[in-house]
Short mmCIF file of C-alpha atoms and ligand atoms in Angstrom, two decimals:
data_model
loop_
_atom_site.label_atom_id
_atom_site.label_comp_id
_atom_site.label_asym_id
_atom_site.label_seq_id
_atom_site.Cartn_x
_atom_site.Cartn_y
_atom_site.Cartn_z
CA MET A 1 -3.83 13.75 71.52
CA PRO A 2 -0.36 15.25 72.08
CA SER A 3 0.58 14.70 68.46
CA ILE A 4 -2.51 16.61 67.33
CA VAL A 5 -1.61 19.49 69.65
CA VAL A 6 1.92 19.54 68.25
CA LEU A 7 0.54 19.45 64.72
CA VAL A 8 -1.80 22.36 65.43
CA ILE A 9 1.04 24.39 66.95
CA LEU A 10 3.29 23.62 64.00
CA LEU A 11 0.52 24.65 61.65
CA LEU A 12 -0.02 27.90 63.53
CA LEU A 13 3.73 28.61 63.49
CA THR A 14 3.85 27.97 59.77
CA LEU A 15 0.82 30.09 58.99
CA ALA A 16 1.52 33.03 61.26
CA PRO A 17 4.92 32.75 62.96
CA VAL A 18 5.16 36.38 64.14
CA ASN A 19 1.69 36.36 65.65
CA ALA A 20 2.28 33.01 67.36
CA PHE A 21 5.44 34.34 69.09
CA ALA A 22 3.66 37.53 70.11
CA GLN A 23 0.84 35.50 71.60
CA SER A 24 3.20 33.32 73.60
CA ALA A 25 4.99 36.43 74.98
CA THR A 26 1.64 37.90 76.01
CA ALA A 27 0.59 34.62 77.62
CA LEU A 28 3.75 34.40 79.72
CA LEU A 29 3.58 38.09 80.70
CA ASP A 30 -0.07 37.64 81.69
CA ALA A 31 0.81 34.61 83.81
CA VAL A 32 3.66 36.54 85.51
CA GLY A 33 1.36 39.51 86.11
CA LYS A 34 -1.25 37.29 87.72
CA ALA A 35 1.31 35.55 89.95
CA MET A 36 2.92 38.83 91.07
CA GLY A 37 -0.34 40.63 91.80
CA ALA A 38 -0.32 43.29 89.10
CA PRO A 39 -1.40 45.98 88.28
CA VAL A 40 1.27 47.84 90.17
CA THR A 41 1.95 51.47 89.25
CA THR A 42 4.40 52.25 92.05
CA ILE A 43 6.57 50.13 94.32
CA GLN A 44 8.47 51.14 97.43
CA TYR A 45 10.70 48.73 99.32
CA THR A 46 13.01 49.08 102.26
CA GLY A 47 15.75 46.93 103.70
CA THR A 48 19.30 46.57 104.96
CA GLY A 49 22.40 44.72 103.82
CA GLY A 50 25.52 45.56 101.88
CA VAL A 51 26.29 47.75 98.88
CA TYR A 52 29.50 47.72 96.84
CA ALA A 53 31.07 50.56 94.83
CA THR A 54 31.22 49.38 91.22
CA GLY A 55 34.42 50.36 89.43
CA GLN A 56 36.21 51.35 92.65
CA SER A 57 38.27 48.27 93.56
CA ALA A 58 41.82 48.76 94.80
CA VAL A 59 43.12 46.97 91.70
CA PRO A 60 41.48 45.44 88.59
CA GLY A 61 40.19 41.94 89.34
CA LEU A 62 39.40 42.49 93.03
CA PRO A 63 35.76 42.62 94.22
CA TRP A 64 34.16 46.07 94.49
CA PRO A 65 34.67 47.63 97.95
CA GLU A 66 31.89 46.91 100.42
CA PHE A 67 29.81 49.34 102.50
CA ASN A 68 27.24 48.54 105.16
CA LEU A 69 23.74 49.51 104.11
CA LYS A 70 22.22 50.72 107.35
CA SER A 71 19.03 51.62 105.55
CA TYR A 72 17.81 51.49 101.98
CA THR A 73 14.57 52.65 100.43
CA ARG A 74 13.84 52.41 96.73
CA SER A 75 10.75 54.09 95.28
CA VAL A 76 9.74 53.55 91.65
CA ASN A 77 6.85 55.06 89.73
CA TYR A 78 6.33 53.10 86.50
CA ASP A 79 3.79 55.61 85.12
CA THR A 80 6.30 58.48 85.30
CA ALA A 81 9.46 56.36 84.62
CA SER A 82 11.06 57.61 87.80
CA LEU A 83 13.18 56.21 90.60
CA ARG A 84 14.51 57.40 93.96
CA ASP A 85 17.09 55.54 96.06
CA GLU A 86 17.73 56.69 99.62
CA GLN A 87 20.70 55.02 101.23
CA VAL A 88 22.50 55.37 104.55
CA ARG A 89 25.96 53.81 104.29
CA THR A 90 28.65 53.19 106.87
CA GLN A 91 32.28 52.14 106.48
CA ALA A 92 32.70 48.35 106.26
CA LEU A 93 36.37 47.87 105.38
CA ASP A 94 38.96 48.44 108.10
CA PRO A 95 41.43 49.66 107.02
CA PRO A 96 39.71 51.40 104.06
CA ARG A 97 40.72 49.92 100.72
CA GLY A 98 39.58 51.15 97.30
CA GLY A 99 37.36 54.07 96.36
CA GLY A 100 33.72 55.02 96.79
CA LEU A 101 34.46 57.99 99.08
CA GLN A 102 36.27 55.97 101.76
CA PRO A 103 36.78 56.27 104.60
CA ILE A 104 33.19 57.12 105.55
CA ARG A 105 33.15 58.74 108.98
CA GLY A 106 29.86 58.12 110.76
CA GLU A 107 27.06 57.88 108.21
CA GLN A 108 26.92 58.81 104.55
CA ARG A 109 23.49 59.67 103.14
CA LEU A 110 22.86 59.31 99.42
CA THR A 111 19.74 60.35 97.52
CA LEU A 112 19.84 59.26 93.87
CA LEU A 113 17.07 60.03 91.40
CA ALA A 114 15.95 59.59 87.80
CA ASN A 115 12.89 60.72 85.85
CA VAL A 116 12.57 59.83 82.13
CA ASP A 117 15.60 61.57 80.56
CA TYR A 118 17.04 63.15 83.72
CA ALA A 119 19.24 61.79 86.49
CA TRP A 120 20.36 63.77 89.52
CA ASN A 121 21.51 63.50 93.12
CA ILE A 122 20.56 65.52 96.17
CA VAL A 123 23.71 66.97 97.73
CA GLY A 124 23.01 68.94 100.89
CA GLU A 125 19.58 70.22 99.92
CA GLN A 126 20.43 70.92 96.29
CA PRO A 127 19.73 68.81 93.18
CA VAL A 128 22.93 68.13 91.24
CA PRO A 129 22.57 66.76 87.68
CA ALA A 130 24.18 63.34 87.16
CA PRO A 131 23.36 62.36 83.55
CA ILE A 132 26.24 59.86 83.50
CA THR A 133 24.08 57.62 85.74
CA LEU A 134 20.86 57.80 83.69
CA ALA A 135 21.06 54.50 81.76
CA GLU A 136 21.96 52.57 84.91
CA ARG A 137 19.14 54.12 86.97
CA GLN A 138 16.56 53.54 84.25
CA PHE A 139 17.78 49.93 84.06
CA GLN A 140 17.40 49.66 87.86
CA ALA A 141 13.82 50.95 87.68
CA TRP A 142 12.77 48.56 84.90
CA ALA A 143 14.70 45.59 86.30
CA THR A 144 12.47 45.49 89.41
CA PRO A 145 10.05 42.53 89.09
CA HIS A 146 6.98 44.64 88.25
CA GLY A 147 9.13 46.95 86.14
CA VAL A 148 10.17 44.04 83.93
CA LEU A 149 6.49 43.34 83.20
CA ARG A 150 5.72 46.96 82.29
CA ALA A 151 8.85 47.48 80.20
CA ALA A 152 8.51 44.12 78.45
CA ARG A 153 5.02 45.06 77.23
CA ALA A 154 6.17 48.54 76.18
CA ASN A 155 9.25 47.34 74.29
CA ASN A 156 7.90 44.41 72.24
CA ALA A 157 9.54 41.73 74.36
CA THR A 158 10.08 38.30 72.90
CA VAL A 159 9.96 35.08 74.86
CA GLN A 160 12.46 32.22 74.61
CA GLY A 161 11.16 29.36 76.77
CA ARG A 162 10.83 30.90 80.25
CA THR A 163 12.97 33.95 79.42
CA ILE A 164 11.60 37.39 78.57
CA VAL A 165 13.92 39.46 76.36
CA PHE A 166 13.78 43.12 75.39
CA ALA A 167 15.98 46.18 74.88
CA VAL A 168 15.66 49.92 75.30
CA PRO A 169 17.97 51.43 72.64
CA ASN A 170 21.01 53.31 74.03
CA ARG A 171 19.93 52.44 77.59
CA PHE A 172 20.05 48.69 78.27
CA MET A 173 19.31 45.14 77.20
CA LEU A 174 17.43 42.89 79.61
CA ARG A 175 16.65 39.16 79.93
CA ALA A 176 14.33 38.03 82.73
CA THR A 177 13.98 34.40 83.83
CA VAL A 178 10.57 33.24 85.02
CA GLY A 179 10.39 30.47 87.65
CA ASP A 180 7.92 27.56 87.79
CA ASP A 181 5.62 29.64 90.02
CA ASN A 182 5.58 32.39 87.35
CA LEU A 183 7.63 34.75 89.55
CA ILE A 184 10.70 36.49 88.12
CA THR A 185 13.78 34.86 89.62
CA LYS A 186 16.59 36.50 87.71
CA VAL A 187 17.39 39.50 85.53
CA ASP A 188 20.46 39.63 83.28
CA GLY A 189 21.10 43.07 81.90
CA VAL A 190 23.72 44.88 79.87
CA ILE A 191 24.22 48.61 80.41
CA PRO A 192 26.60 51.01 78.63
CA ASN A 193 29.74 51.93 80.58
CA PRO A 194 32.35 54.50 79.49
CA VAL A 195 35.30 52.36 80.68
CA VAL A 196 34.41 48.82 79.64
CA GLY A 197 31.77 49.30 76.92
CA ASP A 198 29.04 46.73 77.63
CA LEU A 199 28.74 46.13 81.39
CA PRO A 200 26.79 43.04 82.56
CA VAL A 201 24.45 43.31 85.56
CA GLU A 202 22.87 40.21 87.11
CA ILE A 203 20.08 40.44 89.70
CA THR A 204 18.58 37.45 91.50
CA TYR A 205 15.19 37.67 93.24
CA SER A 206 14.37 35.06 95.86
CA GLU A 207 12.31 34.38 98.99
CA TYR A 208 9.17 36.01 97.59
CA ARG A 209 6.50 36.97 100.12
CA ASN A 210 3.01 38.32 99.85
CA PHE A 211 2.77 42.01 100.80
CA GLY A 212 -0.94 42.92 100.81
CA GLY A 213 -1.71 40.96 97.65
CA VAL A 214 1.54 41.80 95.82
CA MET A 215 4.37 39.26 95.64
CA PHE A 216 7.85 40.70 96.14
CA PRO A 217 11.29 39.15 96.79
CA THR A 218 12.75 39.62 100.28
CA ARG A 219 16.28 38.81 99.12
CA ILE A 220 17.84 40.74 96.27
CA ARG A 221 21.39 39.97 95.19
CA GLU A 222 23.09 41.88 92.40
CA LYS A 223 26.38 41.46 90.59
CA THR A 224 27.87 44.10 88.30
CA GLY A 225 30.76 43.15 86.04
CA GLY A 226 30.92 39.76 87.77
CA PHE A 227 31.28 41.03 91.37
CA PRO A 228 28.63 41.68 94.04
CA SER A 229 27.18 45.20 93.89
CA LEU A 230 24.16 44.79 96.23
CA ASP A 231 22.94 42.28 98.79
CA LEU A 232 19.62 43.40 100.23
CA MET A 233 17.32 41.88 102.85
CA VAL A 234 13.91 43.44 102.16
CA SER A 235 11.80 44.05 105.27
CA ASP A 236 8.87 46.09 103.96
CA VAL A 237 7.13 46.59 100.61
CA ARG A 238 4.36 49.01 99.68
CA ALA A 239 2.65 48.79 96.30
CA ASN A 240 0.73 51.66 94.72
CA ALA A 241 1.65 54.20 97.42
CA ALA A 242 2.08 57.82 96.28
CA VAL A 243 5.52 58.19 94.66
CA ASP A 244 5.92 61.65 93.17
CA ILE A 245 9.33 62.19 91.55
CA GLN A 246 9.73 65.06 89.09
CA ALA A 247 12.97 66.39 87.68
CA PRO A 248 13.35 69.89 89.19
CA ASP A 249 13.73 72.90 86.88
CA ALA A 250 17.35 73.30 88.02
CA VAL A 251 18.05 69.84 86.57
CA ARG A 252 15.95 70.25 83.41
CA GLN A 253 17.57 73.58 82.55
CA ALA A 254 21.12 72.70 83.58
CA ALA A 255 23.82 72.76 80.90
CA ASN A 256 25.61 69.49 80.17
CA PRO A 257 27.96 69.19 83.17
CA TYR A 258 30.64 67.31 81.21
CA THR A 259 31.26 69.61 78.25
CA ARG A 260 32.24 72.79 80.13
CA VAL A 261 36.05 73.07 80.20
CA THR A 262 37.83 76.00 81.80
CA SER A 263 41.57 76.25 81.32
CA GLN A 264 43.97 78.01 83.64
CA LYS A 265 47.58 78.61 82.60
CA MET A 266 49.95 77.48 85.37
CA ALA A 267 53.24 78.08 83.49
CA ASP A 268 54.34 78.30 79.85
CA GLY A 269 52.95 75.21 78.12
CA LEU A 270 51.18 74.01 81.25
CA TRP A 271 47.41 74.25 81.85
CA TYR A 272 44.88 73.10 84.47
CA LEU A 273 41.61 72.06 82.85
CA THR A 274 38.60 72.32 85.17
CA GLY A 275 34.92 73.21 84.85
CA GLY A 276 33.41 70.03 86.23
CA THR A 277 34.01 67.49 88.98
CA HIS A 278 37.18 65.90 87.59
CA HIS A 279 40.10 67.84 86.16
CA SER A 280 42.90 67.24 83.65
CA VAL A 281 46.33 68.78 83.11
CA VAL A 282 47.75 69.62 79.67
CA ILE A 283 51.54 69.55 79.30
CA GLU A 284 53.23 70.85 76.15
CA MET A 285 56.54 69.26 75.21
CA LYS A 286 58.86 70.31 72.36
CA ASP A 287 57.35 67.96 69.77
CA TYR A 288 54.13 66.74 71.31
CA VAL A 289 51.49 67.21 74.01
CA MET A 290 50.39 64.99 76.89
CA VAL A 291 47.21 65.04 78.92
CA VAL A 292 47.05 63.94 82.53
CA GLU A 293 43.73 62.13 83.21
CA ALA A 294 40.75 61.20 81.00
CA PRO A 295 37.89 61.22 83.52
CA LEU A 296 34.12 60.61 83.38
CA ASN A 297 33.01 59.83 79.82
CA GLU A 298 33.28 60.45 76.10
CA GLU A 299 31.46 63.81 76.23
CA ARG A 300 34.02 65.12 78.75
CA THR A 301 36.92 63.77 76.73
CA VAL A 302 35.76 65.26 73.42
CA ALA A 303 35.63 68.65 75.19
CA VAL A 304 39.06 68.15 76.85
CA LEU A 305 40.61 67.10 73.52
CA ALA A 306 39.10 70.13 71.75
CA GLU A 307 40.45 72.47 74.44
CA THR A 308 43.89 70.82 74.28
CA LYS A 309 44.04 71.25 70.50
CA LYS A 310 43.01 74.90 70.92
CA LEU A 311 45.69 75.55 73.57
CA VAL A 312 48.44 73.79 71.61
CA PRO A 313 47.56 73.86 67.93
CA GLY A 314 49.64 71.81 65.55
CA LYS A 315 51.30 69.39 67.96
CA PRO A 316 50.13 65.78 68.26
CA ILE A 317 48.74 64.48 71.56
CA ARG A 318 51.00 61.52 72.19
CA TYR A 319 50.16 60.34 75.73
CA VAL A 320 47.32 60.34 78.19
CA ILE A 321 48.44 59.58 81.74
CA ASN A 322 45.87 57.71 83.84
CA SER A 323 46.11 58.15 87.62
CA HIS A 324 44.28 54.87 88.38
CA HIS A 325 41.65 52.58 86.90
CA HIS A 326 38.62 53.77 88.96
CA TYR A 327 35.78 54.23 86.49
CA ASP A 328 35.22 57.93 87.26
CA HIS A 329 38.89 58.60 86.41
CA ALA A 330 39.15 56.32 83.36
CA GLY A 331 35.86 56.92 81.49
CA GLY A 332 37.56 58.95 78.74
CA LEU A 333 40.32 56.47 77.89
CA ARG A 334 38.30 54.67 75.20
CA THR A 335 37.98 58.03 73.42
CA PHE A 336 41.74 58.64 73.65
CA ALA A 337 42.28 55.10 72.33
CA ALA A 338 39.93 55.83 69.43
CA GLU A 339 42.22 58.79 68.57
CA GLY A 340 45.26 56.50 68.61
CA ILE A 341 46.75 58.13 71.72
CA THR A 342 48.94 55.94 73.98
CA VAL A 343 47.57 55.29 77.47
CA VAL A 344 50.15 55.43 80.27
CA THR A 345 49.02 53.69 83.46
CA HIS A 346 50.48 51.60 86.27
CA GLU A 347 51.57 48.09 85.31
CA VAL A 348 48.78 46.56 87.48
CA ASN A 349 46.14 48.12 85.17
CA LYS A 350 47.79 47.27 81.84
CA SER A 351 46.01 44.03 80.91
CA PHE A 352 42.69 45.33 82.27
CA PHE A 353 42.86 48.37 79.97
CA GLU A 354 44.12 46.38 76.97
CA HIS A 355 40.94 44.34 77.28
CA ALA A 356 38.48 47.08 78.35
CA LEU A 357 39.56 49.65 75.75
CA ALA A 358 39.04 47.10 72.95
CA ALA A 359 35.80 45.61 74.33
CA PRO A 360 32.52 45.91 72.39
CA ALA A 361 30.00 48.66 73.20
CA THR A 362 26.86 47.34 71.53
CA VAL A 363 24.19 48.94 73.73
CA ARG A 364 25.46 52.46 73.07
CA PRO A 365 28.23 52.36 70.46
CA ASP A 366 30.91 54.94 71.28
CA MET A 367 33.74 56.42 69.19
CA GLN A 368 36.04 53.52 70.04
CA ALA A 369 33.39 50.94 69.10
CA LYS A 370 33.20 52.62 65.70
CA ALA A 371 36.95 53.16 65.30
CA ALA A 372 37.76 49.63 66.57
CA ARG A 373 41.33 50.78 67.11
CA ARG A 374 43.71 48.49 68.95
CA PRO A 375 44.67 50.39 72.12
CA THR A 376 48.31 51.03 73.02
CA VAL A 377 48.82 50.79 76.79
CA GLU A 378 52.17 51.43 78.47
CA GLY A 379 52.66 50.17 82.01
CA VAL A 380 54.70 52.09 84.58
CA ARG A 381 56.17 50.32 87.60
CA GLY A 382 58.07 52.71 89.90
CA ARG A 383 58.81 55.72 87.72
CA LEU A 384 58.63 56.96 84.15
CA SER A 385 60.60 60.06 83.20
CA LEU A 386 59.81 61.97 80.02
CA THR A 387 61.98 64.86 78.93
CA ASP A 388 62.55 67.01 75.87
CA GLY A 389 65.74 68.62 77.18
CA ALA A 390 63.91 71.61 78.64
CA ARG A 391 60.89 70.18 80.39
CA THR A 392 60.85 67.00 82.49
CA VAL A 393 57.73 65.11 83.48
CA ASP A 394 58.14 62.38 86.11
CA VAL A 395 55.38 59.86 86.60
CA TYR A 396 55.70 58.16 90.02
CA HIS A 397 53.91 55.32 91.72
CA ILE A 398 52.29 56.43 95.00
CA ALA A 399 53.46 53.25 96.72
CA GLY A 400 51.41 51.56 99.42
CA ASN A 401 48.30 53.71 99.00
CA LEU A 402 45.15 51.90 100.13
CA HIS A 403 42.99 53.84 97.66
CA HIS A 404 44.55 51.98 94.73
CA ASP A 405 47.50 49.60 94.35
CA GLY A 406 48.69 51.33 91.18
CA LEU A 407 48.03 54.99 91.95
CA LEU A 408 50.23 57.28 89.82
CA MET A 409 51.11 60.94 90.33
CA VAL A 410 52.80 63.38 87.96
CA TYR A 411 55.62 65.66 89.11
CA LEU A 412 57.28 68.45 87.16
CA PRO A 413 60.63 69.11 88.91
CA ASN A 414 61.35 72.44 87.17
CA GLU A 415 57.93 73.85 88.00
CA LYS A 416 57.82 72.03 91.40
CA LEU A 417 54.26 71.07 90.55
CA LEU A 418 52.53 67.87 91.60
CA SER A 419 49.27 66.48 90.18
CA GLU A 420 47.45 63.55 91.82
CA ALA A 421 43.97 62.09 92.22
CA ASP A 422 42.07 60.82 95.25
CA ALA A 423 45.07 60.56 97.61
CA TYR A 424 44.43 64.20 98.55
CA THR A 425 41.56 66.53 97.70
CA PRO A 426 41.83 70.02 99.26
CA LEU A 427 39.26 70.91 101.90
CA ALA A 428 37.20 74.08 101.75
CA PRO A 429 39.53 76.91 102.91
CA ASP A 430 37.97 77.23 106.38
CA ALA A 431 37.16 73.54 106.96
CA ALA A 432 38.57 71.72 109.96
CA PRO A 433 40.93 68.86 109.03
CA PRO A 434 39.46 65.35 109.52
CA MET A 435 40.52 63.53 112.68
CA PRO A 436 42.11 61.10 112.32
CA PRO A 437 43.49 62.22 108.93
CA SER A 438 42.76 60.19 105.79
CA PRO A 439 45.28 57.35 105.48
CA PHE A 440 45.34 58.02 101.72
CA THR A 441 46.60 61.58 102.30
CA VAL A 442 49.12 60.57 104.97
CA ASN A 443 50.50 58.01 102.50
CA LEU A 444 50.83 60.65 99.76
CA SER A 445 52.80 62.87 102.13
CA ASP A 446 55.05 59.90 103.02
CA ASN A 447 55.66 59.24 99.31
CA ILE A 448 56.59 62.89 98.64
CA THR A 449 59.14 62.60 101.48
CA ARG A 450 60.41 59.17 100.36
CA LEU A 451 61.01 60.40 96.81
CA GLY A 452 62.51 63.71 97.98
CA LEU A 453 60.18 65.81 95.81
CA ALA A 454 60.46 69.57 96.36
CA VAL A 455 56.75 70.19 95.78
CA GLY A 456 55.59 73.80 95.68
CA ASP A 457 51.98 73.62 94.49
CA ILE A 458 49.60 70.71 94.06
CA ALA A 459 47.18 70.72 91.08
CA PRO A 460 44.83 67.94 92.21
CA LEU A 461 42.46 66.20 89.81
CA HIS A 462 39.59 67.08 92.20
CA GLY A 463 39.35 70.44 93.93
CA ARG A 464 41.70 73.41 93.40
CA ILE A 465 45.38 74.34 93.26
CA VAL A 466 46.92 74.67 96.72
CA PRO A 467 50.43 75.02 98.16
CA VAL A 468 51.83 71.78 99.63
CA ALA A 469 51.51 73.39 103.11
CA GLU A 470 47.75 72.95 102.73
CA LEU A 471 48.22 69.18 102.40
CA GLN A 472 50.40 69.17 105.52
CA ARG A 473 47.76 71.15 107.44
CA THR A 474 45.10 68.58 106.41
CA ILE A 475 47.07 65.73 108.02
CA GLY A 476 48.03 67.75 111.10
CA LYS A 477 51.70 68.19 110.19
CA ASN A 478 53.57 71.44 110.47
CA PRO A 479 55.08 72.37 107.13
ZN1 ZN B 501 39.70 56.61 92.97
#
């Protein structure tokens, strides 16, 4: 008998191989659907646990910094391709170490949304576009167990043994493993990332329970780039409840938030480039130009490079100075590398960037994936001084800062101007200083004193230009 079955299968494969594979994919998806209690059009689950800020470790190679997840609710509507995450986070690390808006004082509430081609956050009461997060949020929606089923059917999934495989072009690739009980036990995804190209995400689903006829995991563990990014204990699940998530008009009609660059002249040959959330500084030297910081993504960097070439026509851009490796501050470096521009960073980031800036970007090929240019990365230890006889640019290590082990700042002694990221971001003019002050800011002040820098103004890479007295006020020191 078995040999006849094998023969029949072989015959079918020979006669109609494509159809036979399609049938086996459908059979497995049907079996998974039956086991999980489909059809499910919306899912809403709540829980507690830990969440980790991807790309925000204190140094490359360390795990992502952890936050307590006091509450977590994810709502997904598969019919409208939409997702809403509501998180309440509290500080886990004491002392704070790494990024992710540490230290959190009290509770931090995050509301993160996506709907088809739009991604946005709610800040205060207002929707703020966040297109940089779209691919990741769509992956998160379709990587939920019932989402895998829906997306697999919609994207011509193939089946290899007990693994379902499909891709959504420019968004993600996904492989789901089906257990013996026909429940999805694991999802391996690849999403595009501006810093590292292809970024692997691994989600394990375990301890399934029956919630009113729908099976759902009560333990969800996720790793991003090899380190934990979520560990969730699920306490409640509601299937097919009303989940109405629509991109608001303010988000649909918003201009691209990354391409708007506003330049402000600070001195001859010195400009502050703003217009978004993360800034850059352009410094003209006698024979070349350097840019301080390549934040966010390729779109931002193309706009920053265009503005730089407009401000200083005819001189080559030789260096880009990276304050630290956090992904929101390094997302433009692959684009600089594609242009053949040398990346200057702290020594602790050197090998990470040499690898990341040459890594493949297959899900969404970027300029560097196409250029395939070998990146040039220069590591700074304590200090790097660049001068053309008239202008001097000193790059210093902000030693002992808990935000990042290799945090760099740029100081122009003639102009008495300091530029830095994340050690100090100016408060709103009338805001009360935090008590106790941020240890990151106190450390920056200590470094300015240690190095004997006669700082006049600070041009921070978040916020606005302020006199150094404003920094001293923030940490409760009299100037
Ligand atoms: Zn940072």
